[in-house]
Coordinates of N, CA and C in Angstrom, one line a residue:
M15 N 0.6 -1.3 -0.2 CA 0.0 0.0 0.0 C 0.9 1.4 -0.2
Q16 N 0.6 2.1 -0.9 CA 1.4 3.3 -1.1 C 0.8 4.4 0.0
T17 N 1.7 5.0 0.8 CA 1.2 6.3 1.7 C 1.4 7.4 0.6
T18 N 0.5 8.5 1.2 CA 0.8 9.9 0.7 C 1.7 10.7 1.5
P19 N 2.7 10.9 0.6 CA 3.7 11.9 1.2 C 3.2 13.0 1.9
S20 N 4.0 13.5 2.9 CA 3.7 14.6 3.8 C 3.8 15.9 2.7
P21 N 2.9 17.0 2.8 CA 3.3 18.2 2.2 C 4.5 18.8 1.9
L22 N 4.9 19.4 0.8 CA 6.2 20.2 0.6 C 6.0 21.4 1.1
H23 N 7.2 21.8 1.9 CA 7.2 23.2 2.4 C 8.0 23.9 1.1
V24 N 7.3 25.0 0.6 CA 7.5 25.6 -0.4 C 7.8 27.0 -0.1
T25 N 8.6 27.6 -0.2 CA 9.2 29.0 -0.1 C 8.9 29.8 -1.3
V26 N 8.0 30.9 -1.2 CA 7.8 31.7 -2.4 C 8.6 32.9 -2.1
V27 N 9.4 32.9 -3.2 CA 10.4 34.4 -2.9 C 9.8 35.4 -3.9
V28 N 9.4 36.5 -3.5 CA 9.0 37.6 -4.3 C 10.4 38.4 -4.4
G29 N 10.6 38.6 -5.6 CA 12.0 39.2 -6.0 C 12.1 40.4 -6.3
S30 N 11.2 41.5 -6.1 CA 11.4 42.9 -6.3 C 11.2 43.4 -5.3
N31 N 11.9 44.6 -5.0 CA 12.1 45.6 -4.0 C 11.4 46.9 -4.3
R32 N 11.0 47.3 -5.6 CA 11.0 48.5 -6.2 C 9.7 49.1 -5.6
H33 N 9.7 50.2 -5.2 CA 8.5 51.3 -4.5 C 7.4 51.3 -5.9
G34 N 6.3 50.8 -5.3 CA 5.1 50.9 -6.2 C 5.3 49.4 -7.4
R35 N 6.2 48.5 -6.8 CA 6.2 47.3 -7.8 C 4.8 46.6 -8.2
F36 N 4.6 46.1 -9.2 CA 3.4 45.2 -9.6 C 3.7 43.8 -9.1
G37 N 4.5 43.4 -8.6 CA 4.8 42.1 -8.0 C 3.9 41.7 -7.2
S38 N 3.7 42.6 -6.3 CA 2.6 42.2 -5.2 C 1.1 41.5 -5.8
V39 N 0.9 42.0 -6.7 CA -0.5 41.9 -7.6 C -0.2 40.3 -8.0
V40 N 0.9 40.1 -8.7 CA 1.2 38.7 -9.1 C 1.4 37.5 -8.0
A41 N 1.8 38.2 -6.9 CA 2.4 37.4 -5.7 C 1.1 36.8 -5.0
D42 N 0.0 37.9 -5.1 CA -1.2 37.3 -4.3 C -1.7 36.5 -5.1
W43 N -1.7 36.5 -6.5 CA -2.3 35.9 -7.4 C -2.0 34.2 -7.1
L44 N -0.7 34.2 -7.3 CA 0.3 33.0 -7.0 C 0.1 32.6 -5.7
L45 N 0.1 33.1 -4.5 CA 0.1 32.4 -3.3 C -1.7 31.8 -3.0
G46 N -2.4 32.6 -3.6 CA -3.7 32.2 -3.6 C -3.9 30.6 -3.9
H47 N -3.3 30.3 -5.1 CA -3.2 29.2 -5.8 C -2.3 28.2 -5.0
V48 N -1.3 28.6 -4.3 CA -0.1 27.8 -3.7 C -1.1 27.2 -2.5
R49 N -1.7 28.2 -1.9 CA -2.4 27.9 -0.3 C -3.7 27.1 -0.7
D50 N -4.0 27.1 -1.8 CA -5.4 26.1 -2.2 C -5.0 24.7 -2.4
R51 N -3.8 24.6 -2.4 CA -3.1 23.0 -2.7 C -2.8 22.2 -1.6
D52 N -3.6 20.9 -1.1 CA -3.1 20.2 -0.1 C -1.7 19.6 -0.2
D53 N -0.9 19.5 -1.1 CA 0.5 19.1 -1.3 C 1.5 20.0 -0.8
L54 N 1.1 21.3 -0.6 CA 2.1 22.4 -0.6 C 1.7 23.3 0.7
V55 N 3.0 23.8 1.5 CA 2.6 24.5 2.6 C 3.5 25.6 2.6
P56 N 3.0 27.0 2.3 CA 3.8 28.0 1.7 C 4.5 28.8 2.6
E57 N 5.6 29.4 2.6 CA 6.4 30.1 3.4 C 6.6 31.5 2.4
V58 N 6.7 32.5 2.8 CA 7.1 33.6 2.0 C 8.3 34.4 2.4
V59 N 9.0 34.6 1.4 CA 10.4 35.4 1.7 C 10.3 36.8 0.5
D60 N 10.1 38.0 1.0 CA 9.8 39.1 0.1 C 11.2 39.8 0.2
V61 N 11.8 39.9 -0.8 CA 13.0 40.7 -0.9 C 12.7 42.1 -0.4
A62 N 11.5 42.8 -0.8 CA 11.2 44.1 -0.3 C 11.3 44.2 1.3
E63 N 11.2 43.1 2.0 CA 11.1 43.1 3.5 C 12.4 42.6 4.0
T64 N 13.3 42.4 3.4 CA 14.7 41.9 3.7 C 15.5 43.1 3.9
D65 N 16.3 42.9 4.7 CA 17.4 44.2 4.8 C 18.7 43.7 5.0
L66 N 19.1 42.8 3.8 CA 20.6 42.4 3.5 C 21.3 43.3 3.0
P67 N 22.7 43.4 3.6 CA 23.4 44.5 2.8 C 24.0 44.2 1.5
T68 N 24.4 45.2 1.1 CA 25.0 44.9 -0.5 C 26.4 44.5 -0.6
T69 N 27.3 44.5 0.5 CA 28.5 44.1 0.7 C 28.6 42.5 1.6
F70 N 29.5 41.8 1.3 CA 29.3 40.4 1.8 C 30.5 40.5 3.0
A71 N 30.0 41.1 3.9 CA 30.7 41.2 5.3 C 29.7 40.6 6.4
R72 N 30.1 39.8 7.2 CA 29.3 39.4 8.4 C 29.1 40.4 9.5
T73 N 28.4 41.5 9.1 CA 28.0 42.2 10.0 C 27.1 41.9 11.1
P74 N 27.0 42.7 12.2 CA 25.7 42.3 13.0 C 24.4 42.3 12.3
E75 N 24.4 43.4 11.3 CA 23.2 43.9 10.8 C 22.7 42.4 9.6
A76 N 24.1 42.2 9.3 CA 23.7 40.9 8.1 C 23.4 39.8 9.1
T77 N 24.2 39.7 10.0 CA 23.7 38.1 10.7 C 22.3 38.4 11.3
A78 N 21.7 39.5 11.5 CA 20.2 39.8 12.3 C 19.4 39.5 10.9
A79 N 19.6 39.9 9.8 CA 18.9 39.7 8.6 C 18.8 38.1 8.1
L80 N 19.9 37.7 8.2 CA 20.0 36.1 8.1 C 19.4 35.3 8.9
A81 N 19.3 35.5 10.1 CA 18.9 34.9 11.0 C 17.4 34.8 10.6
E82 N 16.5 35.7 10.2 CA 15.2 35.7 10.0 C 15.0 35.2 8.7
I83 N 15.8 35.2 7.8 CA 15.5 34.7 6.5 C 16.3 33.3 6.0
T84 N 17.3 32.9 6.5 CA 18.0 31.6 6.2 C 16.9 30.4 6.4
P85 N 16.2 30.4 8.0 CA 15.6 29.2 8.1 C 14.4 29.0 7.3
K86 N 13.9 30.0 6.5 CA 12.6 30.0 5.7 C 13.4 29.3 4.4
L87 N 14.6 29.4 4.0 CA 15.0 29.1 2.9 C 15.6 27.4 3.3
A88 N 16.3 27.3 4.3 CA 16.8 25.9 4.7 C 15.6 25.2 5.0
G89 N 14.6 25.5 5.4 CA 13.4 24.4 5.7 C 12.7 24.2 4.6
A90 N 12.9 24.8 3.6 CA 11.9 24.7 2.2 C 12.4 23.3 1.5
D91 N 11.3 22.7 1.1 CA 11.5 21.6 0.2 C 11.7 22.0 -1.1
A92 N 10.8 23.0 -1.5 CA 11.1 23.5 -2.9 C 10.9 25.1 -2.9
F93 N 11.1 25.9 -3.9 CA 10.9 27.2 -4.4 C 10.1 27.7 -5.3
V94 N 9.4 28.6 -5.0 CA 8.8 29.3 -6.3 C 9.4 30.8 -6.4
V95 N 10.3 31.0 -7.2 CA 10.8 32.5 -7.4 C 10.0 33.4 -8.3
L96 N 9.5 34.5 -8.0 CA 8.7 35.4 -8.7 C 9.5 36.7 -8.9
T97 N 10.0 36.6 -10.3 CA 10.8 37.8 -10.5 C 10.2 38.8 -11.7
P98 N 10.2 40.0 -11.6 CA 10.1 40.9 -12.8 C 11.4 40.9 -13.7
E99 N 11.3 41.4 -14.8 CA 12.6 41.5 -15.6 C 12.8 43.0 -15.8
Y100 N 14.2 43.5 -15.2 CA 14.6 44.6 -15.1 C 16.0 45.0 -16.1
N101 N 15.8 45.7 -17.2 CA 17.1 45.5 -18.1 C 17.7 44.2 -18.7
H102 N 16.6 43.5 -19.0 CA 16.8 42.0 -19.2 C 17.4 41.0 -18.7
S103 N 17.2 41.3 -17.2 CA 17.5 40.3 -16.3 C 16.8 40.3 -15.1
F104 N 16.9 39.8 -13.9 CA 16.3 39.7 -12.7 C 17.0 41.1 -11.9
P105 N 16.2 41.3 -10.8 CA 16.6 42.3 -10.1 C 17.6 42.1 -9.0
A106 N 18.3 43.3 -8.7 CA 19.8 43.1 -7.9 C 19.3 42.7 -6.5
G107 N 18.2 43.0 -6.1 CA 17.6 42.4 -4.6 C 17.6 41.1 -4.6
L108 N 17.2 40.7 -5.6 CA 17.1 39.1 -5.7 C 18.0 38.5 -5.7
K109 N 19.0 39.0 -6.5 CA 20.5 38.5 -6.5 C 21.2 38.4 -5.3
N110 N 21.2 39.4 -4.6 CA 21.7 39.6 -3.4 C 21.3 38.4 -2.4
L111 N 19.8 38.3 -2.2 CA 19.3 37.2 -1.6 C 20.0 35.9 -1.8
I112 N 19.8 35.6 -3.3 CA 20.3 34.2 -3.6 C 21.7 34.3 -3.3
D113 N 22.7 35.1 -3.5 CA 24.0 35.2 -3.1 C 24.4 34.8 -1.7
W114 N 23.5 35.4 -0.9 CA 24.0 35.3 0.7 C 23.7 33.8 1.3
H115 N 23.0 33.0 0.3 CA 22.7 31.4 0.6 C 23.3 30.7 -0.4
Y116 N 23.6 29.5 0.0 CA 24.4 28.6 -0.9 C 23.8 27.2 -0.6
A117 N 23.9 26.7 0.4 CA 23.7 25.2 0.8 C 22.0 25.0 1.1
E118 N 21.5 26.1 1.2 CA 19.9 26.3 1.2 C 19.2 26.0 0.1
W119 N 19.8 26.0 -1.1 CA 19.2 25.8 -2.5 C 19.6 24.7 -3.1
R120 N 20.6 24.0 -2.3 CA 21.0 22.8 -3.3 C 20.2 21.5 -3.0
A121 N 20.1 20.8 -4.3 CA 19.2 19.7 -4.6 C 17.8 19.9 -4.3
K122 N 17.2 21.0 -4.5 CA 15.9 21.3 -4.5 C 15.3 21.8 -5.7
P123 N 14.1 21.8 -5.9 CA 13.7 22.4 -7.1 C 13.2 23.8 -7.0
V124 N 13.4 24.6 -8.0 CA 13.1 25.9 -8.1 C 12.3 26.0 -9.3
A125 N 10.9 26.4 -9.1 CA 10.0 27.1 -10.3 C 10.1 28.6 -10.3
L126 N 9.8 28.9 -11.6 CA 10.0 30.4 -11.9 C 8.7 31.2 -12.5
V127 N 8.2 32.2 -12.0 CA 7.2 32.8 -12.5 C 7.6 34.1 -12.8
S128 N 7.5 34.9 -13.9 CA 7.8 36.1 -14.2 C 6.8 37.0 -14.8
Y129 N 7.0 38.2 -14.6 CA 6.1 39.3 -15.5 C 7.2 40.3 -15.8
G130 N 6.5 41.2 -17.0 CA 7.2 42.2 -17.7 C 6.6 42.9 -18.5
G131 N 7.4 43.4 -19.5 CA 6.7 44.1 -20.6 C 6.5 43.0 -21.9
I132 N 6.7 43.2 -22.7 CA 6.6 42.2 -24.1 C 7.1 40.8 -23.8
S133 N 8.2 40.5 -23.2 CA 8.9 39.5 -22.9 C 8.4 38.6 -21.8
G134 N 7.7 39.4 -20.9 CA 6.8 38.8 -19.8 C 8.0 38.0 -18.9
G135 N 9.3 38.6 -18.8 CA 10.1 38.4 -18.0 C 11.2 37.1 -18.0
L136 N 10.7 36.7 -19.5 CA 11.6 35.4 -19.7 C 13.0 35.5 -20.1
R137 N 13.5 36.4 -20.2 CA 15.2 36.8 -20.1 C 15.5 36.6 -18.7
A138 N 14.7 37.1 -17.7 CA 15.1 37.1 -16.3 C 15.2 35.8 -16.0
V139 N 14.3 34.9 -16.1 CA 14.1 33.4 -16.0 C 15.1 32.6 -16.7
E140 N 15.7 33.0 -17.7 CA 16.8 32.2 -18.4 C 18.2 32.6 -17.8
H141 N 18.2 33.9 -17.2 CA 19.5 34.3 -16.1 C 19.4 33.5 -15.2
L142 N 18.0 33.3 -14.4 CA 18.2 32.7 -13.2 C 18.4 31.1 -13.0
R143 N 17.9 30.5 -14.4 CA 18.2 29.0 -14.6 C 19.8 29.0 -14.2
Q144 N 20.5 29.8 -15.0 CA 22.2 29.5 -14.9 C 22.6 29.7 -13.4
V145 N 22.1 30.6 -12.5 CA 22.3 31.1 -11.4 C 22.0 29.6 -10.5
F146 N 20.8 29.1 -10.6 CA 20.4 28.2 -9.6 C 20.9 26.8 -10.3
A147 N 21.5 26.9 -11.4 CA 22.3 25.5 -11.8 C 23.8 25.6 -11.1
E148 N 24.1 26.5 -10.9 CA 25.5 26.8 -10.2 C 25.2 26.6 -9.0
L149 N 24.3 26.8 -8.4 CA 23.9 26.4 -6.8 C 23.5 25.1 -6.5
H150 N 23.4 24.2 -7.6 CA 23.0 22.9 -7.6 C 21.4 22.4 -7.2
A151 N 20.9 23.6 -7.7 CA 19.4 23.5 -7.7 C 18.8 23.2 -8.9
V152 N 17.5 22.6 -9.1 CA 16.8 21.8 -10.2 C 15.8 22.8 -10.3
T153 N 16.1 23.6 -11.6 CA 14.7 24.4 -12.2 C 13.9 23.8 -12.7
V154 N 12.5 23.8 -12.7 CA 11.4 22.9 -13.3 C 11.2 23.5 -14.8
R155 N 10.9 22.6 -15.5 CA 10.7 23.1 -17.1 C 9.9 24.2 -17.4
D156 N 8.8 24.0 -16.9 CA 7.7 24.8 -17.2 C 7.5 26.0 -16.2
T157 N 7.2 27.3 -16.8 CA 7.5 28.5 -16.1 C 6.0 29.3 -16.5
V158 N 5.5 30.2 -15.6 CA 4.4 31.0 -15.7 C 4.8 32.3 -16.1
S159 N 4.4 33.2 -17.0 CA 5.1 34.5 -17.3 C 3.9 35.2 -17.9
F160 N 4.1 36.7 -17.5 CA 2.8 37.4 -17.9 C 3.4 38.6 -18.6
H161 N 3.0 38.6 -20.1 CA 3.6 39.4 -21.0 C 2.8 40.8 -20.7
N162 N 3.3 42.1 -20.6 CA 2.4 43.1 -20.4 C 1.5 42.9 -19.1
A163 N 2.2 42.5 -18.1 CA 1.7 42.0 -16.9 C 0.4 43.0 -16.4
G164 N 0.8 44.5 -16.5 CA -0.6 45.4 -16.1 C -1.8 45.0 -16.7
A165 N -1.7 44.9 -18.0 CA -3.0 44.7 -18.9 C -3.7 43.4 -18.3
S166 N -3.1 42.5 -17.9 CA -3.5 41.2 -17.8 C -4.6 41.1 -16.2
F167 N -4.4 41.9 -15.5 CA -5.1 42.0 -14.3 C -6.1 43.4 -14.3
D168 N -7.2 43.3 -13.5 CA -8.1 44.4 -13.4 C -7.7 45.1 -12.3
D169 N -8.3 46.1 -11.9 CA -8.0 47.2 -11.0 C -8.1 46.7 -9.4
A170 N -9.0 45.3 -9.2 CA -8.8 44.6 -8.1 C -8.0 43.6 -8.1
G171 N -6.9 43.5 -9.0 CA -6.0 42.5 -9.0 C -6.2 41.0 -9.1
R172 N -7.4 41.2 -9.9 CA -7.7 39.7 -10.4 C -7.4 39.6 -11.9
L173 N -7.1 38.3 -12.3 CA -6.7 38.2 -13.9 C -7.9 38.4 -14.5
K174 N -8.0 39.0 -15.9 CA -9.2 39.2 -16.7 C -9.5 37.9 -17.4
D175 N -8.3 37.0 -17.7 CA -8.7 36.0 -18.5 C -7.9 35.0 -17.6
P176 N -8.1 34.3 -16.5 CA -7.1 33.5 -15.7 C -7.1 32.2 -16.2
S177 N -7.9 31.8 -17.5 CA -7.7 30.0 -17.8 C -6.3 29.7 -18.2
G178 N -5.7 30.6 -19.0 CA -4.2 30.0 -19.4 C -3.2 30.3 -18.4
P179 N -3.1 31.4 -17.3 CA -2.3 31.4 -16.5 C -2.6 30.2 -15.4
D180 N -4.0 30.2 -15.0 CA -4.1 29.1 -13.8 C -3.8 27.7 -14.4
A181 N -4.1 27.3 -15.6 CA -3.5 26.0 -16.0 C -2.1 25.7 -16.3
A182 N -1.5 26.9 -16.7 CA 0.3 26.8 -16.8 C 0.7 26.7 -15.2
L183 N 0.1 27.3 -14.2 CA 0.5 27.4 -12.9 C 0.4 26.0 -12.3
K184 N -0.9 25.3 -12.6 CA -1.0 23.9 -12.0 C -0.3 23.0 -12.5
T185 N 0.3 23.1 -14.1 CA 1.1 22.2 -14.5 C 2.6 22.4 -13.9
M186 N 3.2 23.7 -13.6 CA 4.3 24.2 -12.9 C 4.4 23.4 -11.6
L187 N 3.4 23.8 -10.8 CA 3.2 23.3 -9.4 C 3.1 21.7 -9.3
D188 N 2.4 21.2 -10.3 CA 2.5 19.8 -10.2 C 4.0 19.4 -10.5
Q189 N 4.6 19.8 -11.3 CA 6.3 19.7 -11.5 C 6.9 19.8 -10.4
V190 N 7.0 20.9 -9.4 CA 7.3 21.3 -8.2 C 7.1 20.2 -7.3
V191 N 6.0 19.6 -7.1 CA 5.6 18.5 -6.4 C 6.4 17.3 -6.7
W192 N 6.4 17.0 -7.9 CA 7.0 15.9 -8.1 C 8.5 15.9 -7.9
W193 N 9.2 16.9 -8.4 CA 10.8 17.0 -8.0 C 10.8 17.2 -6.5
G194 N 10.1 18.0 -5.9 CA 10.3 18.0 -4.6 C 10.2 16.8 -3.7
E195 N 9.2 16.1 -4.2 CA 9.1 14.8 -3.6 C 10.3 13.8 -3.6
A196 N 10.6 13.9 -4.9 CA 11.8 12.9 -5.4 C 12.8 13.3 -4.7
L197 N 13.5 14.7 -4.6 CA 14.6 15.0 -4.1 C 14.5 15.1 -2.5
R198 N 13.5 15.4 -2.1 CA 13.4 15.1 -0.6 C 13.5 13.7 -0.3
E199 N 13.1 12.7 -0.8 CA 13.5 11.5 -0.6 C 14.7 10.8 -0.8
A200 N 15.5 11.6 -2.0 CA 16.8 11.3 -2.2 C 17.5 12.2 -1.1
R201 N 17.4 13.2 -0.7 CA 18.2 13.8 0.4 C 18.3 13.0 1.7
G202 N 16.8 12.2 2.0 CA 16.7 11.7 3.2 C 17.5 10.4 3.1
R203 N 17.9 9.8 2.1 CA 18.5 8.4 2.0 C 20.1 8.8 1.9
R204 N 20.6 10.0 1.4 CA 21.9 10.0 1.6 C 22.1 11.7 1.2
P205 N 23.3 12.2 1.9 CA 23.4 13.5 1.6 C 23.8 13.9 0.2
Y206 N 23.4 15.2 -0.2 CA 23.9 15.5 -1.7 C 25.3 15.7 -1.7
A207 N 25.8 14.9 -2.6 CA 27.4 15.1 -3.0 C 27.6 16.1 -4.0
G208 N 27.8 17.3 -3.7 CA 28.0 18.5 -4.7 C 29.4 19.2 -4.6

């Protein structure tokens, strides 16, 4: 008899810290769907709410900021990273958050949701794939992207036509669950050798 695995702890990283960012609208939509699933337990790390220094020195300020953020990343079985595209890549604040951590990403799946203008943030996604590969994380194949994101949502923050994005998100989260369970089981059998 096959047992049902325990839900995956997924950390949703909201990757923009710009004032007036559109990311909060997309994050609300994303988190609503993650919270509706029985196989995922979400935790949120919002770059706008972090206070990591821009230089890599273990100052008391950095240690305090890391003490709040690092456990949320370390305790995750999987990640969903929400990123805008700024100047054909992802934001500096997101890179800073990623770079302050290493082992927390290893041998875990990372799904990518993006938004932007005509490209929908896909160039940011491709750059993030390279970064996470270097950190020994596994990015899932399918992504969700919002082209001209502001036009996709109404003034109340609801998608005007949710059918495509909702279906794409379901596919992506199903992949996160598959990879998350497989890698959690593998890490439980033996430590990742990287």
